[in-house]
Structure formats: structure tokens, C-alpha cells
């Protein structure tokens, strides 16, 4: 399909430009993906609370409509830019590049790009990030790695969120681990609750290590 190939090639070129900027500024860029309601913005709020006193954090928020999530993040005292895709189901390199112009990257150590809530399209488009991370809520069930394998295959990190709900939902953590390890044996998995804070210290430590890697590169 020449048209699809051309779109992806253009996106990859823009993503490479974004990546060069991130590397030049020594900014760790993370592409955060999940289905709607899995807890992306809640995780970002917790991450700002956990790391914001040691690192400069900025966020690019992607949604089909509204600025609600960006406003939530701005209340935490960090830079946040909202992208409204007006119906598009994912962010792309051009959208991110446009949003970067509104950020002061010289004061940023960690940039999190919160993609549109969707388990399909966001995994297909490179934004220039150093790592893809995804969230799976236990309320979604343990069958999602079977149904949406690409996102699990491409994500360096999987955060299994809302583990405080495990007594009330039909989801088995061991089954998630088994299915994701078959798709991506090198994936780092964290079991967390953004509501209670359980498991988040390990996530913060992973981020801090990745930030230092980018700074030392």
C-alpha cells in the first residue's frame, strides 16, 4: 500500500527530528499509551508528585477533544500542552513537533507524551520517544494481550494499574504476565495502584534510571 507507506515514512522522518531534539536537550521522552480510563493522567499526577521535586517534568496531552487532562496536570505545577486531534485516534510526529514549540525543554528532564486513549493506532506511530510505556487496568481483563498484541510488543514498560480492584474483577495477574512475556520477554512490568500508591516507587526508580541514561549518553 504505497499511500500508507508514504504516510508512515513522513511520520518517521518527523519523529527522527523530534528524537534529535530530545537527545540534544538531554530530555527523556516517553510515549504513554492505554485504553480510555486505564489511568494515564492519574499516573502522571502521581509521577509529578513522586519525582517533581528532583526533575523537571513536562507533559503533552493528546485527546480527541477538551483540555481537561492538561488542566489537571498544570494544577500540579508543571508545563503541559494540550493537543486535540479532532477525531484522529492517535498522535503523530507532526502533532508532537508542533506542541514542542510551546515547551521550554531547557528546564525539562522528563517529557511524557500522553497519547490518545486507544489500544490500536498509537502503537503504530513513532513520535521520537525513547520508550513506549503502556497501562493496562485490571478492570479491562487479562485477555487484552491476546487481542491487542502490537502495543504489548512495542512497549518497554507495562504498568498493570488499579490492582486495588483485583478482589472485585475477573482478572488474573499471572495470566497477564504469561501472555505479555510471550509477546515481549524483555518488557518491564509494574503492578501499581494510582489510587493507593502501591507499587509506584519501583516505577519512579525506573524513570530515574532512564533519565540518567539519557543525560549520560
Coordinates of N, CA and C in Angstrom, one line a residue, residues 89-160:
X89 N -7.3 9.1 16.0 CA -7.3 8.1 17.1 C -5.9 8.0 17.7
X90 N -4.9 8.9 17.3 CA -3.6 8.7 17.8 C -2.9 10.1 17.6
X91 N -1.8 10.3 18.3 CA -0.9 11.4 18.0 C 0.1 10.9 16.9
X92 N 0.7 11.9 16.2 CA 1.8 11.6 15.3 C 3.0 12.5 15.4
X93 N 4.0 12.3 14.7 CA 5.2 13.1 14.8 C 5.0 14.6 14.6
X94 N 4.2 14.9 13.7 CA 3.9 16.3 13.4 C 3.2 17.0 14.5
X95 N 2.2 16.4 15.1 CA 1.5 17.0 16.2 C 2.4 17.2 17.4
X96 N 3.2 16.3 17.7 CA 4.2 16.4 18.8 C 5.2 17.5 18.5
X97 N 5.7 17.6 17.3 CA 6.6 18.6 16.9 C 6.0 20.0 17.1
X98 N 4.8 20.2 16.7 CA 4.1 21.5 16.9 C 4.0 21.8 18.4
X99 N 3.6 20.8 19.2 CA 3.4 21.1 20.6 C 4.8 21.4 21.3
X100 N 5.9 20.9 20.8 CA 7.2 21.1 21.4 C 7.5 22.6 21.4
X101 N 7.0 23.3 20.4 CA 7.4 24.7 20.3 C 6.8 25.5 21.5
X102 N 5.8 25.0 22.2 CA 5.2 25.7 23.4 C 5.9 25.3 24.7
X103 N 6.9 24.4 24.6 CA 7.6 24.0 25.9 C 9.0 24.5 26.0
X104 N 9.4 24.8 27.2 CA 10.8 25.2 27.5 C 11.5 23.9 27.9
X105 N 12.1 23.2 26.9 CA 12.8 22.0 27.1 C 14.1 22.1 27.9
X106 N 14.6 23.3 27.9 CA 15.9 23.5 28.7 C 15.7 23.3 30.2
X107 N 14.4 23.4 30.6 CA 14.2 23.1 32.1 C 13.5 21.8 32.3
X108 N 13.6 20.9 31.3 CA 12.9 19.6 31.4 C 13.8 18.4 31.4
X109 N 13.6 17.5 32.3 CA 14.4 16.2 32.3 C 13.5 15.1 31.8
X110 N 12.2 15.2 32.0 CA 11.3 14.1 31.6 C 10.1 14.7 30.8
X111 N 9.9 14.3 29.6 CA 8.7 14.7 28.8 C 7.9 13.4 28.6
X112 N 6.6 13.5 29.1 CA 5.7 12.4 28.9 C 4.7 12.8 27.9
X113 N 4.5 12.1 26.8 CA 3.5 12.3 25.8 C 2.4 11.4 26.1
X114 N 1.3 11.9 26.6 CA 0.1 11.0 26.9 C -0.7 10.9 25.6
X115 N -0.7 9.7 25.0 CA -1.3 9.5 23.7 C -2.8 9.4 23.9
X116 N -3.5 9.4 22.8 CA -5.0 9.3 22.8 C -5.3 7.9 23.3
X117 N -6.4 7.8 24.1 CA -6.8 6.5 24.7 C -7.3 5.6 23.6
X118 N -6.4 4.5 23.3 CA -6.7 3.6 22.2 C -5.6 2.5 22.3
X119 N -6.0 1.3 22.2 CA -5.0 0.2 22.2 C -4.5 -0.3 20.9
X120 N -4.9 0.5 19.8 CA -4.5 0.0 18.5 C -3.6 1.0 17.8
X121 N -4.1 2.2 17.3 CA -3.3 3.1 16.5 C -2.1 3.7 17.1
X122 N -2.1 4.1 18.4 CA -0.9 4.8 18.9 C 0.3 3.9 18.8
X123 N 0.2 2.6 18.9 CA 1.4 1.8 18.8 C 2.1 1.8 17.4
X124 N 1.3 2.2 16.4 CA 1.8 2.2 15.0 C 2.6 3.4 14.6
X125 N 2.6 4.5 15.4 CA 3.2 5.7 15.0 C 4.3 6.1 16.0
X126 N 5.5 6.2 15.5 CA 6.7 6.7 16.2 C 6.6 8.2 16.4
X127 N 6.8 8.6 17.7 CA 6.7 10.1 18.0 C 8.1 10.7 18.2
X128 N 9.2 9.8 18.2 CA 10.5 10.2 18.5 C 10.9 9.9 20.0
X129 N 10.0 9.2 20.7 CA 10.2 8.8 22.1 C 11.4 7.9 22.3
X130 N 12.0 7.9 23.5 CA 13.0 6.9 23.8 C 12.3 5.6 24.2
X131 N 11.2 5.6 24.8 CA 10.5 4.4 25.3 C 9.0 4.6 25.1
X132 N 8.3 3.5 24.8 CA 6.9 3.4 24.8 C 6.5 2.7 26.2
X133 N 5.5 3.3 26.9 CA 5.0 2.7 28.1 C 3.5 2.6 27.9
X134 N 3.0 1.5 28.4 CA 1.5 1.3 28.4 C 0.9 0.9 29.7
X135 N -0.3 1.3 29.9 CA -1.0 1.0 31.1 C -2.2 0.0 30.8
X136 N -2.3 -1.0 31.6 CA -3.5 -1.9 31.5 C -4.2 -1.9 32.8
X137 N -5.4 -1.5 32.8 CA -6.2 -1.6 34.1 C -6.7 -3.0 34.3
X138 N -6.7 -3.5 35.5 CA -7.2 -4.9 35.8 C -8.7 -5.0 35.4
X139 N -9.4 -3.8 35.4 CA -10.8 -3.9 35.1 C -11.0 -4.2 33.6
X140 N -10.0 -4.1 32.8 CA -10.1 -4.5 31.4 C -10.0 -5.9 31.1
X141 N -9.5 -6.7 32.1 CA -9.3 -8.1 32.0 C -8.0 -8.5 31.5
X142 N -7.7 -9.8 31.6 CA -6.4 -10.4 31.3 C -6.3 -10.9 29.8
X143 N -7.3 -10.6 29.0 CA -7.3 -11.1 27.6 C -6.7 -10.1 26.6
X144 N -6.4 -8.9 27.1 CA -6.0 -7.8 26.2 C -4.7 -8.1 25.4
X145 N -3.7 -8.7 26.1 CA -2.5 -9.1 25.3 C -2.8 -9.9 24.1
X146 N -3.9 -10.8 24.1 CA -4.2 -11.6 23.0 C -4.9 -10.8 21.9
X147 N -5.7 -9.8 22.3 CA -6.5 -9.0 21.3 C -5.7 -7.9 20.7
X148 N -4.8 -7.3 21.5 CA -4.1 -6.1 21.0 C -2.6 -6.3 21.2
X149 N -2.0 -7.3 20.5 CA -0.6 -7.7 20.7 C 0.4 -6.6 20.4
X150 N 0.2 -5.8 19.4 CA 1.2 -4.9 18.9 C 1.7 -3.9 20.0
X151 N 0.7 -3.4 20.8 CA 1.1 -2.4 21.8 C 1.9 -3.1 22.9
X152 N 1.6 -4.3 23.2 CA 2.4 -5.0 24.2 C 3.8 -5.4 23.7
X153 N 3.8 -5.7 22.4 CA 5.1 -6.0 21.8 C 6.1 -4.8 21.8
X154 N 5.5 -3.6 21.6 CA 6.4 -2.4 21.3 C 6.7 -1.6 22.6
X155 N 6.0 -1.9 23.7 CA 6.2 -1.1 24.9 C 7.3 -1.7 25.8
X156 N 8.2 -0.8 26.2 CA 9.3 -1.2 27.1 C 8.8 -1.5 28.4
X157 N 7.7 -0.8 28.8 CA 7.1 -0.9 30.1 C 5.6 -1.2 30.1
X158 N 5.2 -2.1 30.9 CA 3.7 -2.3 31.2 C 3.4 -2.0 32.6
X159 N 2.5 -1.1 32.9 CA 2.0 -0.8 34.2 C 0.6 -1.4 34.3
X160 N 0.5 -2.4 35.2 CA -0.8 -3.0 35.4 C -1.4 -2.2 36.6

